Tab-separated table of C-alpha atoms in Angstrom:
chain	number	residue	atom	x	y	z
G	1	UNK	CA	48.808	9.985	38.746
G	2	UNK	CA	51.548	8.825	41.066
G	3	UNK	CA	53.957	11.011	43.013
G	4	UNK	CA	56.608	10.676	40.272
G	5	UNK	CA	54.048	11.820	37.694
G	6	UNK	CA	53.066	14.855	39.763
G	7	UNK	CA	56.710	15.833	40.233
G	8	UNK	CA	57.353	15.403	36.489
G	9	UNK	CA	54.310	17.516	35.532
G	10	UNK	CA	55.370	20.266	37.913
G	11	UNK	CA	59.000	20.331	36.830
G	12	UNK	CA	58.146	20.205	33.119
G	13	UNK	CA	55.504	22.932	33.500
G	14	UNK	CA	57.973	25.270	35.145
G	15	UNK	CA	60.560	24.419	32.493
G	16	UNK	CA	58.013	25.362	29.825
G	17	UNK	CA	57.414	28.697	31.519
G	18	UNK	CA	61.159	29.299	31.774
G	19	UNK	CA	61.516	28.453	28.086
G	20	UNK	CA	58.905	31.033	27.161
G	21	UNK	CA	60.499	33.727	29.271
G	22	UNK	CA	64.120	32.646	28.944
G	23	UNK	CA	64.452	31.978	25.218
G	24	UNK	CA	63.588	35.503	24.055
G	25	UNK	CA	65.829	36.889	26.773
G	26	UNK	CA	68.680	34.575	25.762
G	27	UNK	CA	68.222	35.562	22.125
G	28	UNK	CA	68.262	39.222	23.038
G	29	UNK	CA	71.420	38.842	25.106
G	30	UNK	CA	73.343	36.310	23.007
G	31	UNK	CA	72.356	36.796	19.397
G	32	UNK	CA	71.628	40.511	19.307
G	33	UNK	CA	73.410	41.796	22.374
G	34	UNK	CA	73.212	45.325	23.673
G	35	UNK	CA	75.640	46.508	21.015
G	36	UNK	CA	73.274	45.030	18.390
G	37	UNK	CA	70.394	46.981	19.885
G	38	UNK	CA	72.536	50.088	19.746
G	39	UNK	CA	73.071	49.481	16.024
G	40	UNK	CA	69.407	49.038	15.189
G	41	UNK	CA	68.206	52.028	17.175
G	42	UNK	CA	70.415	54.755	15.744
G	43	UNK	CA	70.842	56.573	12.451
G	44	UNK	CA	73.905	55.867	10.314
G	45	UNK	CA	74.555	57.833	7.150
G	46	UNK	CA	74.133	55.971	3.883
G	47	UNK	CA	73.073	56.624	0.301
G	48	UNK	CA	70.611	53.852	-0.582
G	49	UNK	CA	67.006	54.303	-1.733
G	50	UNK	CA	65.474	54.463	1.726
G	51	UNK	CA	67.780	57.224	2.912
G	52	UNK	CA	66.904	59.453	-0.059
G	53	UNK	CA	63.176	59.426	0.690
G	54	UNK	CA	61.482	62.451	2.151
G	55	UNK	CA	61.104	62.029	5.946
G	56	UNK	CA	57.335	62.516	5.600
G	57	UNK	CA	57.209	59.502	3.255
G	58	UNK	CA	59.267	57.473	5.731
G	59	UNK	CA	56.927	58.306	8.607
G	60	UNK	CA	53.873	57.629	6.438
G	61	UNK	CA	55.296	54.216	5.459
G	62	UNK	CA	55.733	53.257	9.098
G	63	UNK	CA	52.215	54.402	9.989
G	64	UNK	CA	50.728	52.455	7.045
G	65	UNK	CA	52.574	49.298	8.147
G	66	UNK	CA	51.227	49.765	11.676
G	67	UNK	CA	47.633	50.221	10.493
G	68	UNK	CA	47.747	47.294	8.043
G	69	UNK	CA	49.420	44.935	10.546
G	70	UNK	CA	46.933	45.808	13.240
G	71	UNK	CA	43.863	45.530	11.005
G	72	UNK	CA	44.650	42.771	8.498
G	73	UNK	CA	44.860	38.990	8.832
G	74	UNK	CA	48.037	37.506	10.304
G	75	UNK	CA	49.662	36.426	7.036
G	76	UNK	CA	49.613	39.991	5.764
G	77	UNK	CA	51.677	40.851	8.830
G	78	UNK	CA	53.979	37.917	8.052
G	79	UNK	CA	54.494	39.092	4.464
G	80	UNK	CA	55.157	42.633	5.669
G	81	UNK	CA	57.637	41.302	8.241
G	82	UNK	CA	59.527	39.381	5.551
G	83	UNK	CA	59.503	42.351	3.169
G	84	UNK	CA	60.696	44.825	5.800
G	85	UNK	CA	63.375	42.425	7.073
G	86	UNK	CA	64.660	42.028	3.496
G	87	UNK	CA	64.727	45.795	3.072
G	88	UNK	CA	67.249	45.907	5.920
G	89	UNK	CA	69.747	44.609	3.367
G	90	UNK	CA	69.678	48.023	1.690
G	91	UNK	CA	70.757	49.779	4.874
G	92	UNK	CA	74.325	50.556	5.802
G	93	UNK	CA	76.055	47.315	6.882
G	94	UNK	CA	72.923	45.655	5.534
G	95	UNK	CA	73.786	41.973	6.027
G	96	UNK	CA	74.438	42.467	9.707
G	97	UNK	CA	71.305	44.567	10.119
G	98	UNK	CA	69.270	41.879	8.324
G	99	UNK	CA	70.660	39.225	10.650
G	100	UNK	CA	69.800	41.373	13.651
G	101	UNK	CA	66.297	41.834	12.249
G	102	UNK	CA	65.905	38.041	11.914
G	103	UNK	CA	67.066	37.480	15.503
G	104	UNK	CA	64.758	40.217	16.725
G	105	UNK	CA	61.855	38.680	14.811
G	106	UNK	CA	62.493	35.258	16.380
G	107	UNK	CA	62.644	36.893	19.810
G	108	UNK	CA	59.357	38.706	19.271
G	109	UNK	CA	57.626	35.634	17.786
G	110	UNK	CA	58.599	33.387	20.717
G	111	UNK	CA	57.951	36.096	23.295
G	112	UNK	CA	54.547	37.146	21.980
G	113	UNK	CA	53.361	33.607	21.174
G	114	UNK	CA	54.299	32.503	24.662
G	115	UNK	CA	52.737	35.598	26.118
G	116	UNK	CA	49.389	34.813	24.471
G	117	UNK	CA	49.143	31.012	24.138
G	118	UNK	CA	48.818	29.932	27.795
G	119	UNK	CA	46.350	32.721	28.597
G	120	UNK	CA	43.964	32.437	25.627
G	121	UNK	CA	40.756	30.604	26.610
G	122	UNK	CA	38.939	28.257	24.160
G	123	UNK	CA	36.047	30.769	24.060
G	124	UNK	CA	38.295	33.223	22.217
G	125	UNK	CA	39.732	30.550	19.927
G	126	UNK	CA	36.255	29.253	19.071
G	127	UNK	CA	35.474	32.606	17.401
G	128	UNK	CA	37.871	31.650	14.588
G	129	UNK	CA	36.125	29.765	11.781
G	130	UNK	CA	36.312	25.952	11.795
G	131	UNK	CA	37.881	25.834	15.257
G	132	UNK	CA	35.737	23.671	17.454
G	133	UNK	CA	38.084	20.823	18.258
G	134	UNK	CA	41.103	21.590	20.360
G	135	UNK	CA	44.283	19.536	20.561
G	136	UNK	CA	45.618	19.720	24.092
G	137	UNK	CA	49.418	19.747	24.132
G	138	UNK	CA	49.964	20.078	27.836
G	139	UNK	CA	47.878	20.309	30.970
G	140	UNK	CA	49.174	22.691	33.595
G	141	UNK	CA	49.009	21.888	37.313
G	142	UNK	CA	45.782	23.259	38.793
G	143	UNK	CA	47.519	26.039	40.802
G	144	UNK	CA	48.713	27.628	37.530
G	145	UNK	CA	45.220	29.064	37.192
G	146	UNK	CA	46.188	31.540	39.939
G	147	UNK	CA	48.712	32.978	37.466
G	148	UNK	CA	45.944	33.345	34.889
G	149	UNK	CA	46.851	30.220	32.910
G	150	UNK	CA	44.122	28.371	31.058
G	151	UNK	CA	44.185	24.737	32.365
G	152	UNK	CA	45.208	23.212	29.026
G	153	UNK	CA	47.745	24.518	26.539
G	154	UNK	CA	46.239	23.748	23.136
G	155	UNK	CA	47.824	23.628	19.693
G	156	UNK	CA	45.253	26.177	18.559
G	157	UNK	CA	46.262	28.646	21.262
G	158	UNK	CA	49.931	28.318	20.245
G	159	UNK	CA	48.988	28.927	16.606
G	160	UNK	CA	46.887	31.904	17.704
G	161	UNK	CA	49.875	33.268	19.641
G	162	UNK	CA	52.137	32.834	16.605
G	163	UNK	CA	49.608	34.597	14.390
G	164	UNK	CA	49.281	37.521	16.795
G	165	UNK	CA	53.078	37.846	16.935
G	166	UNK	CA	53.165	38.704	13.213
G	167	UNK	CA	51.545	42.051	14.004
G	168	UNK	CA	54.236	42.883	16.515
G	169	UNK	CA	57.138	41.824	14.274
G	170	UNK	CA	56.013	43.954	11.320
G	171	UNK	CA	55.397	47.000	13.510
G	172	UNK	CA	58.691	46.622	15.400
G	173	UNK	CA	60.789	46.197	12.264
G	174	UNK	CA	59.047	49.122	10.539
G	175	UNK	CA	59.627	51.401	13.541
G	176	UNK	CA	63.292	50.459	13.740
G	177	UNK	CA	63.649	50.981	9.996
G	178	UNK	CA	62.308	54.503	10.423
G	179	UNK	CA	64.782	55.198	13.229
G	180	UNK	CA	67.751	53.769	11.306
G	181	UNK	CA	67.223	55.764	8.121
G	182	UNK	CA	66.108	59.140	9.533
G	183	UNK	CA	68.002	61.667	11.606
G	184	UNK	CA	66.211	62.935	14.724
G	185	UNK	CA	66.184	66.370	13.111
G	186	UNK	CA	64.302	65.014	10.055
G	187	UNK	CA	61.689	63.442	12.319
G	188	UNK	CA	61.368	66.694	14.282
G	189	UNK	CA	60.774	68.816	11.196
G	190	UNK	CA	58.395	66.320	9.588
G	191	UNK	CA	56.223	65.945	12.667
G	192	UNK	CA	56.137	69.732	12.996
G	193	UNK	CA	54.840	69.880	9.433
G	194	UNK	CA	52.016	67.556	10.461
G	195	UNK	CA	51.190	70.004	13.246
G	196	UNK	CA	52.308	67.751	16.082
G	197	UNK	CA	53.012	69.917	19.169
G	198	UNK	CA	56.691	70.769	19.563
G	199	UNK	CA	56.821	69.467	23.138
G	200	UNK	CA	55.672	66.034	21.970
G	201	UNK	CA	58.056	66.011	18.990
G	202	UNK	CA	60.930	67.118	21.168
G	203	UNK	CA	60.268	64.207	23.558
G	204	UNK	CA	60.381	61.767	20.645
G	205	UNK	CA	63.627	63.232	19.346
G	206	UNK	CA	65.244	63.149	22.794
G	207	UNK	CA	64.160	59.506	23.122
G	208	UNK	CA	65.602	58.720	19.687
G	209	UNK	CA	68.916	60.182	20.729
G	210	UNK	CA	68.896	58.688	24.205
G	211	UNK	CA	67.915	55.069	23.512
G	212	UNK	CA	71.114	54.124	21.604
G	213	UNK	CA	73.125	55.861	24.329
G	214	UNK	CA	71.419	53.739	26.977
G	215	UNK	CA	72.297	50.547	25.102
G	216	UNK	CA	75.857	51.777	24.571
G	217	UNK	CA	76.299	52.670	28.230
G	218	UNK	CA	74.743	49.395	29.415
G	219	UNK	CA	76.955	47.427	27.048
G	220	UNK	CA	80.102	49.191	28.286
G	221	UNK	CA	79.060	48.854	31.943
G	222	UNK	CA	78.457	45.104	31.584
G	223	UNK	CA	81.710	44.464	29.714
G	224	UNK	CA	83.691	46.429	32.284
G	225	UNK	CA	82.205	44.339	35.092
G	226	UNK	CA	83.442	41.202	33.356
G	227	UNK	CA	86.853	42.858	32.893
G	228	UNK	CA	86.847	43.559	36.611
G	229	UNK	CA	86.392	39.890	37.376
G	230	UNK	CA	82.653	39.252	37.536
G	231	UNK	CA	81.959	35.540	37.098
G	232	UNK	CA	85.658	34.672	36.914
G	233	UNK	CA	85.317	32.189	39.780
G	234	UNK	CA	82.541	30.177	38.096
G	235	UNK	CA	82.030	28.082	34.972
G	236	UNK	CA	81.533	29.658	31.556
G	237	UNK	CA	78.144	27.909	31.335
G	238	UNK	CA	76.819	30.377	33.938
G	239	UNK	CA	77.987	33.381	31.940
G	240	UNK	CA	74.432	34.239	30.876
G	241	UNK	CA	73.365	34.434	34.525
G	242	UNK	CA	76.301	36.729	35.307
G	243	UNK	CA	75.387	38.778	32.263
G	244	UNK	CA	71.970	39.323	33.794
G	245	UNK	CA	73.523	40.166	37.175
G	246	UNK	CA	75.834	42.675	35.472
G	247	UNK	CA	72.887	44.176	33.602
G	248	UNK	CA	70.914	44.565	36.827
G	249	UNK	CA	73.877	46.195	38.597
G	250	UNK	CA	74.321	48.623	35.716
G	251	UNK	CA	70.779	49.985	35.797
G	252	UNK	CA	71.314	52.600	38.550
G	253	UNK	CA	74.644	54.044	37.318
G	254	UNK	CA	73.391	54.128	33.732
G	255	UNK	CA	70.185	55.833	34.866
G	256	UNK	CA	72.206	58.415	36.811
G	257	UNK	CA	74.423	58.970	33.777
G	258	UNK	CA	71.407	59.463	31.515
G	259	UNK	CA	69.684	61.795	33.990
G	260	UNK	CA	72.826	63.913	34.256
G	261	UNK	CA	72.774	64.104	30.458
G	262	UNK	CA	69.080	65.020	30.564
G	263	UNK	CA	69.927	68.010	32.736
G	264	UNK	CA	72.364	69.228	30.097
G	265	UNK	CA	69.712	68.709	27.421
G	266	UNK	CA	67.229	70.743	29.465
G	267	UNK	CA	69.746	73.583	29.876
G	268	UNK	CA	70.529	73.521	26.140
G	269	UNK	CA	66.819	73.609	25.320
G	270	UNK	CA	66.260	76.540	27.687
G	271	UNK	CA	69.146	78.534	26.247
G	272	UNK	CA	67.671	78.032	22.770
G	273	UNK	CA	64.379	79.493	24.045
G	274	UNK	CA	62.500	76.190	23.805
G	275	UNK	CA	58.806	76.716	24.593
G	276	UNK	CA	59.409	80.424	25.138
G	277	UNK	CA	55.773	81.381	24.709
G	278	UNK	CA	54.018	84.503	25.964
G	279	UNK	CA	52.965	82.635	29.081
G	280	UNK	CA	56.499	81.506	29.880
G	281	UNK	CA	59.733	83.285	29.116
G	282	UNK	CA	58.800	85.490	26.203
G	283	UNK	CA	60.730	88.787	26.123
G	284	UNK	CA	58.158	91.599	26.214
G	285	UNK	CA	59.313	95.188	25.573
G	286	UNK	CA	58.697	97.032	28.820
G	287	UNK	CA	57.458	100.585	28.288
G	288	UNK	CA	55.908	103.245	30.549
G	289	UNK	CA	52.186	103.759	30.103
G	290	UNK	CA	49.894	106.504	31.404
G	291	UNK	CA	48.975	104.329	34.403
G	292	UNK	CA	52.657	104.183	35.367
G	293	UNK	CA	52.940	107.986	35.273
G	294	UNK	CA	49.804	108.308	37.467
G	295	UNK	CA	51.259	105.782	39.904
G	296	UNK	CA	54.531	107.701	40.072
G	297	UNK	CA	52.583	110.948	40.656
G	298	UNK	CA	50.699	109.316	43.575
G	299	UNK	CA	53.965	107.981	45.046
G	300	UNK	CA	55.571	111.398	44.761
G	301	UNK	CA	52.539	112.986	46.421
G	302	UNK	CA	52.830	110.543	49.352
G	303	UNK	CA	56.553	111.310	49.756
G	304	UNK	CA	55.941	115.085	49.647
G	305	UNK	CA	52.963	114.855	52.064
G	306	UNK	CA	55.076	112.779	54.470
G	307	UNK	CA	57.865	115.363	54.279
G	308	UNK	CA	55.454	118.238	55.015
G	309	UNK	CA	53.896	116.251	57.889
G	310	UNK	CA	57.326	115.618	59.464
G	311	UNK	CA	58.324	119.258	59.110
G	312	UNK	CA	54.953	120.314	60.654
G	313	UNK	CA	55.658	118.300	63.789
G	314	UNK	CA	53.841	115.125	62.892
G	315	UNK	CA	57.021	113.078	62.532
G	316	UNK	CA	57.404	110.642	65.382
G	317	UNK	CA	54.144	109.688	67.048
G	318	UNK	CA	53.812	109.951	70.830
G	319	UNK	CA	54.327	106.279	71.744
G	320	UNK	CA	57.848	106.470	70.323
G	321	UNK	CA	58.929	109.441	72.445
G	322	UNK	CA	61.382	108.451	75.093
R	1	UNK	CA	93.212	40.204	29.727
R	2	UNK	CA	91.112	41.993	32.353
R	3	UNK	CA	93.767	41.188	34.930
R	4	UNK	CA	96.381	43.257	33.130
R	5	UNK	CA	94.360	45.924	31.359
R	6	UNK	CA	91.640	48.110	32.831
R	7	UNK	CA	89.317	50.414	30.945
R	8	UNK	CA	87.738	53.664	32.084
R	9	UNK	CA	85.049	54.870	29.680
R	10	UNK	CA	84.323	58.503	28.912
R	11	UNK	CA	81.160	58.263	31.012
R	12	UNK	CA	82.944	56.753	33.995
R	13	UNK	CA	79.815	56.991	36.165
R	14	UNK	CA	78.546	53.773	34.597
R	15	UNK	CA	81.423	51.877	36.210
R	16	UNK	CA	80.320	52.829	39.714
R	17	UNK	CA	77.917	50.009	40.553
R	18	UNK	CA	78.510	49.530	44.282
R	19	UNK	CA	76.824	51.372	47.115
R	20	UNK	CA	80.024	52.497	48.881
R	21	UNK	CA	83.406	53.690	47.682
R	22	UNK	CA	85.090	50.941	49.695
R	23	UNK	CA	83.015	48.216	48.000
R	24	UNK	CA	83.655	49.801	44.634
R	25	UNK	CA	87.414	49.684	45.067
R	26	UNK	CA	87.454	46.147	46.450
R	27	UNK	CA	85.045	44.833	43.770
R	28	UNK	CA	87.671	43.248	41.504
R	29	UNK	CA	89.508	41.640	44.393
R	30	UNK	CA	86.273	40.188	45.762
R	31	UNK	CA	85.232	38.819	42.398
R	32	UNK	CA	88.559	37.166	41.686
R	33	UNK	CA	90.024	34.317	43.684
R	34	UNK	CA	93.399	34.503	45.370
R	35	UNK	CA	92.912	37.445	47.728
R	36	UNK	CA	92.584	36.750	51.440
R	37	UNK	CA	90.336	38.901	53.618
R	38	UNK	CA	93.366	40.575	55.197
R	39	UNK	CA	94.934	41.349	51.831
R	40	UNK	CA	91.614	42.665	50.604
R	41	UNK	CA	91.389	45.139	53.479
R	42	UNK	CA	95.027	46.203	53.133
R	43	UNK	CA	94.822	46.712	49.376
R	44	UNK	CA	91.531	48.593	49.612
R	45	UNK	CA	93.027	50.909	52.254
R	46	UNK	CA	96.112	51.366	50.081
R	47	UNK	CA	94.026	52.550	47.117
R	48	UNK	CA	91.761	54.655	49.335
R	49	UNK	CA	94.841	56.472	50.631
R	50	UNK	CA	96.485	56.672	47.220
R	51	UNK	CA	93.478	58.494	45.766
R	52	UNK	CA	92.638	60.517	48.915
R	53	UNK	CA	89.298	58.781	49.337
R	54	UNK	CA	89.596	57.613	52.941
R	55	UNK	CA	87.043	60.121	54.210
R	56	UNK	CA	84.567	59.193	51.505
R	57	UNK	CA	84.950	55.437	51.848
R	58	UNK	CA	81.425	54.860	53.230
R	59	UNK	CA	79.685	57.184	50.800
R	60	UNK	CA	77.794	56.226	47.665
R	61	UNK	CA	80.193	56.859	44.755
R	62	UNK	CA	77.432	58.381	42.636
R	63	UNK	CA	76.876	61.142	45.204
R	64	UNK	CA	80.494	62.338	45.141
R	65	UNK	CA	81.870	65.308	43.241
R	66	UNK	CA	83.070	64.946	39.647
R	67	UNK	CA	86.743	64.757	40.615
R	68	UNK	CA	86.103	62.270	43.406
R	69	UNK	CA	84.001	60.058	41.133
R	70	UNK	CA	86.787	60.006	38.589
R	71	UNK	CA	89.285	59.081	41.295
R	72	UNK	CA	87.003	56.237	42.458
R	73	UNK	CA	86.790	54.967	38.872
R	74	UNK	CA	90.581	55.104	38.579
R	75	UNK	CA	91.106	53.452	41.962
R	76	UNK	CA	88.743	50.614	41.096
R	77	UNK	CA	90.450	50.171	37.721
R	78	UNK	CA	93.888	49.920	39.327
R	79	UNK	CA	92.714	47.714	42.186
R	80	UNK	CA	91.918	44.996	39.647
R	81	UNK	CA	95.665	44.470	39.440
R	82	UNK	CA	95.952	46.053	36.029
R	83	UNK	CA	99.152	47.925	35.253
R	84	UNK	CA	97.807	49.329	31.996
R	85	UNK	CA	94.724	51.546	32.036
R	86	UNK	CA	92.892	52.607	28.898
R	87	UNK	CA	90.995	55.882	29.190
R	88	UNK	CA	88.498	57.172	26.677
R	89	UNK	CA	88.372	60.983	26.366
R	90	UNK	CA	89.135	61.642	30.045
R	91	UNK	CA	89.347	65.415	29.521
R	92	UNK	CA	86.099	65.934	27.648
R	93	UNK	CA	83.876	68.614	29.127
R	94	UNK	CA	86.510	69.722	31.645
R	95	UNK	CA	88.136	73.087	32.118
R	96	UNK	CA	91.874	73.687	32.091
R	97	UNK	CA	92.187	73.459	35.884
R	98	UNK	CA	90.577	70.015	36.072
R	99	UNK	CA	92.510	68.772	33.061
R	100	UNK	CA	95.711	69.790	34.816
R	101	UNK	CA	94.678	67.952	37.978
R	102	UNK	CA	93.969	64.826	35.937
R	103	UNK	CA	97.289	65.166	34.105
R	104	UNK	CA	99.173	65.457	37.394
R	105	UNK	CA	97.335	62.427	38.801
R	106	UNK	CA	98.299	60.377	35.758
R	107	UNK	CA	101.913	61.572	35.899
R	108	UNK	CA	102.141	60.648	39.571
R	109	UNK	CA	100.724	57.176	38.845
R	110	UNK	CA	103.115	56.758	35.938
R	111	UNK	CA	105.941	57.193	38.424
R	112	UNK	CA	104.488	54.227	40.303
R	113	UNK	CA	104.928	52.069	37.196
R	114	UNK	CA	101.387	52.307	35.875
R	115	UNK	CA	100.821	52.936	32.170
R	116	UNK	CA	97.959	54.871	30.648
R	117	UNK	CA	96.680	54.688	27.110
R	118	UNK	CA	94.563	57.790	26.630
R	119	UNK	CA	92.300	58.385	23.628
R	120	UNK	CA	91.797	62.125	23.290
R	121	UNK	CA	91.356	65.053	20.922
R	122	UNK	CA	92.969	67.375	23.456
R	123	UNK	CA	96.371	68.201	21.910
R	124	UNK	CA	97.323	70.477	24.787
R	125	UNK	CA	96.733	67.732	27.346
R	126	UNK	CA	98.846	65.344	25.296
R	127	UNK	CA	101.634	67.885	24.917
R	128	UNK	CA	101.729	68.666	28.634
R	129	UNK	CA	101.335	65.184	30.097
R	130	UNK	CA	102.010	62.353	27.628
R	131	UNK	CA	105.374	60.675	27.167
R	132	UNK	CA	104.486	59.231	23.773
R	133	UNK	CA	101.735	59.894	21.317
R	134	UNK	CA	100.224	58.260	18.281
R	135	UNK	CA	98.088	60.129	15.775
R	136	UNK	CA	95.281	58.105	14.231
R	137	UNK	CA	93.244	58.996	11.167
R	138	UNK	CA	90.167	56.841	10.496
R	139	UNK	CA	91.723	53.883	12.288
R	140	UNK	CA	95.124	54.183	10.628
R	141	UNK	CA	98.299	55.238	12.380
R	142	UNK	CA	99.676	58.447	10.887
R	143	UNK	CA	102.441	59.396	13.316
R	144	UNK	CA	104.124	58.057	16.424
R	145	UNK	CA	106.726	59.508	18.725
R	146	UNK	CA	107.143	61.956	21.572
R	147	UNK	CA	104.697	64.888	21.589
R	148	UNK	CA	107.600	67.219	20.630
R	149	UNK	CA	108.458	65.095	17.593
R	150	UNK	CA	104.865	64.665	16.470
R	151	UNK	CA	103.815	68.278	16.872
R	152	UNK	CA	106.922	69.422	14.965
R	153	UNK	CA	105.738	67.333	12.001
R	154	UNK	CA	101.998	67.636	12.571
R	155	UNK	CA	101.512	70.542	10.141
R	156	UNK	CA	101.902	68.086	7.232
R	157	UNK	CA	98.736	66.329	8.353
R	158	UNK	CA	96.717	69.446	9.074
R	159	UNK	CA	96.988	69.060	12.826
R	160	UNK	CA	97.283	72.325	14.704
R	161	UNK	CA	99.831	72.054	17.545
R	162	UNK	CA	98.761	73.333	20.968
R	163	UNK	CA	99.500	76.940	21.894
R	164	UNK	CA	102.015	75.849	24.583
R	165	UNK	CA	104.098	74.144	21.930
R	166	UNK	CA	103.899	77.104	19.538
R	167	UNK	CA	104.928	79.556	22.290
R	168	UNK	CA	107.834	77.348	23.294
R	169	UNK	CA	109.009	77.086	19.690
R	170	UNK	CA	108.704	80.843	19.314
């Protein structure tokens, strides 16, 4: 291979990596956006079939989807993904939610497939039945092996990556469906019924309430930066890069904002006697026992004895006499 | 639009992305073309003085007190060149004393030809500090006018006027 060939292989390989990392990110930012994430991570009141179900049934449905997707063959996951995505149409503002679900699915499929394909060795792929011949799509430069890349990207590894992604899509959509159709309070009470410890349930509920707020705050922080002139000196084509810059700059203030909110949550929880067990802040009635009376008698005896001793001339000891 | 209108969210902390107050206030001017280095310094100093932030100019905005942080957010909104500032629930979670301070700050800025569009549920704040008000109900305009005019008619719409207004009307 000549110098031009080596340069081409290197540039194209890095472009492929960027595609794998960049496309999901671009989809997340452009198609869904932070406001889209806010929409699919919070509860909105509605009256369709899903909302009327008992919260226990909703949680059980999500768990069943998780177990089936993780255990069954890939196409079961694909069917579940399609079915759950279609069920988004029954949610409030269903068409938009369905569209967001489709975008999210594409993001997960590309992200997961690209996360698996270049790293899956032929030994793993050979376990699948009838897979002994591999079609090499691209050969990475040798130094890519330092990043854990298998030397050749094969068609079979890409297919394997796509198949694996079906597990993630079904699970993600099912989890979001649970969040969108249940109030945090419903989740709290249902998990308590299952006997899940209150501290664990409380953490989940706080997360459920906080995640949409994080997206909302990030979205506002990014938009305000653009209003304040970020990226106004450059071309619109670079807007995505500035979007990333704005997102990075927003992390610290948003984190501070959320932590300040967390303090208020902690105070609220304390004032409602959260985790007020015997060992912690339980209010015990304080009464005098026999031992207390004996102790008081001893203390009184000491005071009286000291008084008598002082009166008898044993008050100040010799070293203190001036 | 960002050149003419600025927005301060309810959680104004999320606006404070720079590591010093000075950088925060000069952010818009640095990001937009057309401001020389000298102008940048002069304008930043102007806003630092206007909002009494000169002493805190080298401090991290997120470490300041609540009132100072709000002033930094307002200073950085105005330094973008905007003459109209939209504020979302600026009085939420504040006691009467701090609401009065905010109201006086806004009134003083209004005298310098700045306009504020404030979204709030605080009728008392509106009555004491706004020049005009608009009552919205599920996205639809119900009333518009001076606070006096609106609160006189507000009973029709189930809106309870603030105690100051009721006392004044006897």
